[in-house]
Structures are given as structure tokens and as C-alpha cells.
Short mmCIF file of C-alpha atoms in Angstrom, two decimals:
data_model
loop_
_atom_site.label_atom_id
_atom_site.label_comp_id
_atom_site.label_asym_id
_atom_site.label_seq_id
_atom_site.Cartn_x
_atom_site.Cartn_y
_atom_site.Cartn_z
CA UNK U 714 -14.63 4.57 8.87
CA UNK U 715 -11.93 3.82 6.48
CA UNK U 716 -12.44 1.57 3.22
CA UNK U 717 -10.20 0.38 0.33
CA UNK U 718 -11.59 -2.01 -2.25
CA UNK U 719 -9.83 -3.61 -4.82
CA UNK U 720 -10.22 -6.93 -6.57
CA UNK U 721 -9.01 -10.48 -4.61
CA UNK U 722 -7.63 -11.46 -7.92
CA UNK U 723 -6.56 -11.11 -11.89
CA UNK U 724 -5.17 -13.12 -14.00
CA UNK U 725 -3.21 -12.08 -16.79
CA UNK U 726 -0.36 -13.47 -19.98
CA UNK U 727 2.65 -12.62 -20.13
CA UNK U 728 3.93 -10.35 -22.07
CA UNK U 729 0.22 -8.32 -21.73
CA UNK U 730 -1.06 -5.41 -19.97
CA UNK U 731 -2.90 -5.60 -16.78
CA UNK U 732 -4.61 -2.80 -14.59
CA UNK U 733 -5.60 -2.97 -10.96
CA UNK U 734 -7.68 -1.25 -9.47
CA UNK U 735 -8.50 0.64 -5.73
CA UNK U 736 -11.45 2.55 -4.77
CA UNK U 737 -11.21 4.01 -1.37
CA UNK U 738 -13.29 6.03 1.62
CA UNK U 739 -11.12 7.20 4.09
CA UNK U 740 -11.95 10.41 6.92
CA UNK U 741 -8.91 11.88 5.47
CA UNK U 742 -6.47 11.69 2.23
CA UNK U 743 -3.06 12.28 1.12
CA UNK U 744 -1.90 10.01 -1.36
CA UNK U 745 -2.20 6.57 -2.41
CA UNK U 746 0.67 3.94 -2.37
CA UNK U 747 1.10 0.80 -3.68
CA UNK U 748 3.08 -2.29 -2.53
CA UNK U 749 4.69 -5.56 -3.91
CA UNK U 750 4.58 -8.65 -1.86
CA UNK U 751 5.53 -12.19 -3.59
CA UNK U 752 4.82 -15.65 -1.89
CA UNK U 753 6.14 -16.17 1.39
CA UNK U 754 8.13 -12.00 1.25
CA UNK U 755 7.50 -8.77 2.74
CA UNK U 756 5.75 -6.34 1.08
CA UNK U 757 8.11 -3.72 -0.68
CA UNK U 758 6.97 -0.43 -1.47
CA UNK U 759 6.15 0.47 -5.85
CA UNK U 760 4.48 4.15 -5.79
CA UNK U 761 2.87 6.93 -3.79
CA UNK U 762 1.09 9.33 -5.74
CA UNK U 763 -0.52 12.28 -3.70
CA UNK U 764 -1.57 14.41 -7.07
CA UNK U 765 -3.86 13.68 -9.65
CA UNK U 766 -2.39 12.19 -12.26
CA UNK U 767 -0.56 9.12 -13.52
CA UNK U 768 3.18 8.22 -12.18
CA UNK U 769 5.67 6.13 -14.57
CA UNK U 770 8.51 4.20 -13.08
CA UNK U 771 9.96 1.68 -15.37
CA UNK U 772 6.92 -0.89 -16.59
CA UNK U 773 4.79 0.39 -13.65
CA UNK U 774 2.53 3.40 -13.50
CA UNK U 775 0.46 4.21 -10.77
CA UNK U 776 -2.65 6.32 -11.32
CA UNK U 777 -4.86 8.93 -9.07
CA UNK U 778 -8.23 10.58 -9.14
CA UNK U 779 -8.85 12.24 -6.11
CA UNK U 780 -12.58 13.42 -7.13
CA UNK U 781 -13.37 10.19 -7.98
CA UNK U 782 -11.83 8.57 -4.91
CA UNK U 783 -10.30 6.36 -7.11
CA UNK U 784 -6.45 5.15 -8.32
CA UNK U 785 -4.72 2.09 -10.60
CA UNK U 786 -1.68 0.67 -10.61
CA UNK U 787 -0.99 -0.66 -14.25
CA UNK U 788 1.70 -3.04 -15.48
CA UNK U 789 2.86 -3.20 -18.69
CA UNK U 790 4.99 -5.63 -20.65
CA UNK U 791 4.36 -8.65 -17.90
CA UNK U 792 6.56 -11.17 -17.05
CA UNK U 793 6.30 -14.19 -14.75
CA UNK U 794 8.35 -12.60 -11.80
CA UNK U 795 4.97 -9.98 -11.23
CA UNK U 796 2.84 -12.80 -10.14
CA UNK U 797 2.18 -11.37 -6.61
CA UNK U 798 0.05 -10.09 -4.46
CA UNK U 799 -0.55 -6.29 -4.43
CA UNK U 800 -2.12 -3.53 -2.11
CA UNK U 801 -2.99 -0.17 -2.10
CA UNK U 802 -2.35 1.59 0.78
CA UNK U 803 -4.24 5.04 1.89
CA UNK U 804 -2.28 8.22 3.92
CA UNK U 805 -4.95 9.41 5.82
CA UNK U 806 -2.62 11.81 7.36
CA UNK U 807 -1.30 12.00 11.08
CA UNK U 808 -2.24 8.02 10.97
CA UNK U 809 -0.67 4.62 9.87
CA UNK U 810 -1.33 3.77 6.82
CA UNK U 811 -4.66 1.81 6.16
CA UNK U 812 -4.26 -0.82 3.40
CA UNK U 813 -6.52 -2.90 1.29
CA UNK U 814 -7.10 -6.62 0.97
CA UNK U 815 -4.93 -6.91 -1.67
CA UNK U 816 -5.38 -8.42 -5.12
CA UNK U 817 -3.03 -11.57 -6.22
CA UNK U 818 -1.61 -11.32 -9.84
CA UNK U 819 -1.01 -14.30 -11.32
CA UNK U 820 0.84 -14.69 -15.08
CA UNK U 821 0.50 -17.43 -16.85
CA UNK U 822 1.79 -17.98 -19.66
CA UNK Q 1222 23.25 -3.84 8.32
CA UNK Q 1223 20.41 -1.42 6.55
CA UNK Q 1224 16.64 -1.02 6.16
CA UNK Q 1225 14.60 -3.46 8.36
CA UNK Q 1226 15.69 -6.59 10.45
CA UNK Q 1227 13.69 -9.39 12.24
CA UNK Q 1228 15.38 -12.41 13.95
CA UNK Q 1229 14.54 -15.09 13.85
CA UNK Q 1230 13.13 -15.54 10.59
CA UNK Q 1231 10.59 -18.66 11.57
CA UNK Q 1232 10.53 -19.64 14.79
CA UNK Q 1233 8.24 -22.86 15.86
CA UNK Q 1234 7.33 -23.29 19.47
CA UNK Q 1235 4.71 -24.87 22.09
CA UNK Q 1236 1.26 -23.39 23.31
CA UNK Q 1237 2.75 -23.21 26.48
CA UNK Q 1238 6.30 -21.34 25.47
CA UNK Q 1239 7.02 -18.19 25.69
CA UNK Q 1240 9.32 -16.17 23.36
CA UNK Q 1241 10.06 -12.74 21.03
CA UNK Q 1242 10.53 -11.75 18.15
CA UNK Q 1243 12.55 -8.58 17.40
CA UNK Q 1244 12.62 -5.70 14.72
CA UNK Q 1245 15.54 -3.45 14.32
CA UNK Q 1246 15.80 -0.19 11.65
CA UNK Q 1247 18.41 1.18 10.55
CA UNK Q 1248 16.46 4.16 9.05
CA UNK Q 1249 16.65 6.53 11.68
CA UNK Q 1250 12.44 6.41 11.40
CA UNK Q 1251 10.59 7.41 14.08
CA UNK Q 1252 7.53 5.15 13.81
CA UNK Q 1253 7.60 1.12 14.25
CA UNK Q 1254 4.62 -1.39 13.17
CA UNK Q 1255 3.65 -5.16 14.06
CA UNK Q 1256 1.39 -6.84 11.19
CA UNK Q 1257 -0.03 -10.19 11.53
CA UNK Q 1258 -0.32 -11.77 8.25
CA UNK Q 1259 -2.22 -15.46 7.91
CA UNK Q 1260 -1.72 -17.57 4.78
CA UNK Q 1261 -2.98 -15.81 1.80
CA UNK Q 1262 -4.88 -13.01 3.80
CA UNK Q 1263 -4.45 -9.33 4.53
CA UNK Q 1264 -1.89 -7.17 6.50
CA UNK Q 1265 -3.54 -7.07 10.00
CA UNK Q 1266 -2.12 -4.18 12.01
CA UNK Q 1267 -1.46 -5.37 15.71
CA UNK Q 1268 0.67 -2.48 17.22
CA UNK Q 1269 2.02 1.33 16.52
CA UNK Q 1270 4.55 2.83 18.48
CA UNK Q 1271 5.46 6.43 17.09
CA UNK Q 1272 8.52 8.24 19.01
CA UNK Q 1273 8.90 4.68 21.49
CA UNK Q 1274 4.94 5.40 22.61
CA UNK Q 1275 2.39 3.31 21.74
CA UNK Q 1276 -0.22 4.94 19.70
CA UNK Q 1277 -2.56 1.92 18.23
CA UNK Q 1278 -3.94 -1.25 19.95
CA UNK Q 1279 -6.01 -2.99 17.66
CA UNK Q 1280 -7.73 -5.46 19.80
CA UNK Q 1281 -4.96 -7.76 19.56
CA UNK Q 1282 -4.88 -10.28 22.73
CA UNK Q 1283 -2.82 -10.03 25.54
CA UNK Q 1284 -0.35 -13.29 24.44
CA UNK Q 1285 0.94 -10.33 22.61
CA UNK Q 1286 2.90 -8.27 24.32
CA UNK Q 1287 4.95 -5.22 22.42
CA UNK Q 1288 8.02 -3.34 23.82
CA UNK Q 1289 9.66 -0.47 21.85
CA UNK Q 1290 12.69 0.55 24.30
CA UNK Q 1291 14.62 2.62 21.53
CA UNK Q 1292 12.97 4.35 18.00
CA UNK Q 1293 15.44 1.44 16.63
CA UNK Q 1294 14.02 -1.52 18.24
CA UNK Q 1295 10.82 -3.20 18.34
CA UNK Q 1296 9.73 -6.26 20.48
CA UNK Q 1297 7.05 -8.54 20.53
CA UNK Q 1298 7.05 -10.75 23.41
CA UNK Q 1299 4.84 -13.79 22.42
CA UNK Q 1300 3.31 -16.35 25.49
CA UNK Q 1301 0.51 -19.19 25.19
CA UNK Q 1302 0.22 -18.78 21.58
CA UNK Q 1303 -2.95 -20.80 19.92
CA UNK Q 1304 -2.15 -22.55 16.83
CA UNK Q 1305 -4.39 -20.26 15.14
CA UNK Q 1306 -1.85 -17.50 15.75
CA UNK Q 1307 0.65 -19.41 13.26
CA UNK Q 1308 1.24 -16.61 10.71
CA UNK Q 1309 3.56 -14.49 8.86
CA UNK Q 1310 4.75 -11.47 11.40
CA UNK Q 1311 6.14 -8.68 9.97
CA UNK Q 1312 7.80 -5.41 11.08
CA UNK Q 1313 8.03 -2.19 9.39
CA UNK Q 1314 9.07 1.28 10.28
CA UNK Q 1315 8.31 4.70 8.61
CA UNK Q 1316 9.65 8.20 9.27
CA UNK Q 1317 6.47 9.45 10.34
CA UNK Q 1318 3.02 7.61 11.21
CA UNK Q 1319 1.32 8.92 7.43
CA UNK Q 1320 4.73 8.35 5.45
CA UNK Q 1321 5.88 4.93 3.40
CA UNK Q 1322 6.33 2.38 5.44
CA UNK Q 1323 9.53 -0.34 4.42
CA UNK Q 1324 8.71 -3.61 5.69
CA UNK Q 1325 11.33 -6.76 7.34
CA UNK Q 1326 11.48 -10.01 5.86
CA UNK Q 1327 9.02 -11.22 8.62
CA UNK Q 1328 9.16 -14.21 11.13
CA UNK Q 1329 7.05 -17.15 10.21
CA UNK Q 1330 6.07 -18.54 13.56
CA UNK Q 1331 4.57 -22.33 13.79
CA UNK Q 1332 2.69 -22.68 16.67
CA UNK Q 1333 1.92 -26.49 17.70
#
């Protein structure tokens, strides 16, 4: 069968660091990706990571531990407009995607 | 026009009408998805279609009907809804079935 788990939701202030988390068990594993969807919008893609290791784009770094079946996606420096909802997303190769529950962000200030 | 399209973008309609809802990429990807997406809840895949053949069913009901006639263009074909099916639908296409997938805005459909 194919798992993810990650929390329904975090709160967090602006201007603070916030890490989210996704544990997975999937019959197969590639990478781990990570998407963006606000209120009432389609989910846009933030990171894949299919090594070990942490991934920096901008105030977003995704994070991977294979062995531990295990990845983050942290967010530093937070403002308002990353109140969201976010998934992780598992490539269990030669199959869609299977994606998590999601976890909603909310910033307050 | 580039990435993902859906027309319309909310569409409201009767138990008893019957209409669809179509997805166009302009990717040049060869796999096309329909999610189902209730308030606040998570992605539910409904159909796959990789190469215009469909490759996942997930027990969706049959007042959901999906046609892919090109790798560009996705259909779903949508008769006696239930008001329970009122939802976010969205649309995405990825090269292949394991790669990123880049989503449409999504058709919010009211069913009354």
C-alpha cells in the first residue's frame, strides 16, 4: 500500500520559521515533491528532491532522508501570502504521483 | 495560451443535467489527470490517461465519464451529478506518469 503522513495543520508568526513535515511508505521511491495550493487555487509545484539532502530555493528548502523514509519542507522568513495548504507528493516510479493529506499553514501575525 | 487550461472555471447545474468540463496542455506532456477536490479536503485522483489510454480508475462512479481524444485534451463528461459531487475539479498533466505534475486553475462545479 502506499502512505504519506504529514500534519492537518501548523500555525505559525510571521516573520518566523516553520517546518513541515512528511513521513511516507510507498512499494517504490524516487523523490519527494512538494506543492503550494492557496484558498480556492490549484496546487503549484515548490520542490522535488530525489537525493538525500536538503534543496534551497529562495526562502524554501525542501529536505530528504531516504533511510529514514522521511522529508521537510521548511520556510523561512514567513509572510502572510504562505498561509496555504501544502502536500507532499511521492514518485513511486512508473505511477502517478501519490500525495498526502496535506497540512494548512496559517500566519498570523 | 501555455501550461494548463480548464473551461469553464465554475459551472453550476441540475441533478438531472448533463455537461463537461475540459482540460487542455500546452506542454507537449504525455500524461493527463482528473482530481476531485471537496472543501478543505485532499486531492482525490479520479482518472489517468497516459499516451490518450486510460491507465487508473479509482472507483469513481459512472456520472463520470472521461474522454482523452488527443495527449492535449482531456474531457470529463459529467451526468446526474449528486450535490455531494459539488467540488473543486482540477486537471493536471505531466510528461510522464512518475514526473511533476502542473495543475489548471480547476472548475468549481455547484451541483443543486
Amino acid at each position: 500500500g502506499q502512505s504519506l503522513e504529514q500534519p492537518s495543520e501548523v500555525t505559525a508568526v510571521e516573520g518566523a520559521i516553520v517546518q513541515i513535515n512528511c513521513t511516507y511508505q510507498t512499494s517504490g521511491f524516487y523523490g519527494l515533491s512538494w506543492y503550494q495550493q492557496h484558498d480556492g487555487g490549484a496546487p503549484t509545484f515548490l520542490s522535488y528532491n530525489a537525493l538525500d539532502g536538503l534543496e534551497e530555493t529562495g526562502r524554501f528548502s525542501s529536505f530528504l532522508s531516504r533511510s529514514d523514509s522521511y522529508g521537510y519542507l521548511l520556510l523561512q522568513e514567513l509572510q502572510m501570502k504562505d498561509s496555504a495548504s501544502y502536500f507532499c507528493a511521492v514518485n513511486p516510479g512508473n505511477t502517478p504521483l501519490v500525495f498526502g493529506k496535506g497540512t494548512r499553514l496559517s500566519v498570523i501575525a | 495560451e501555455t501550461g494548463v487550461t480548464q473551461t469553464p472555471r465554475h459551472l453550476v447545474m441540475g441533478m438531472t443535467n448533463k455537461k463537461s468540463l475540459k482540460c487542455e496542455q500546452h506542454l507537449g506532456h504525455n500524461a493527463m489527470y482528473w482530481y476531485k477536490q471537496s472543501a478543505k479536503k485532499p486531492l482525490e485522483l479520479m482518472f489517468v490517461y497516459s499516451l490518450e489510454e486510460r491507465v487508473e480508475n479509482n472507483s469513481v462512479p459512472s456520472r463520470f465519464s472521461p474522454e482523452c481524444p488527443n495527449s492535449s485534451h482531456l474531457f470529463l463528461h459529467l451526468h446526474t451529478l449528486q450535490p455531494e459531487d459539488s467540488a473543486l475539479y482540477l486537471c493536471a498533466s505531466s510528461q510522464d506518469l512518475e514526473e511533476t505534475q502542473y495543475f489548471g486553475p480547476g472548475t468549481r462545479l455547484l451541483v443543486l
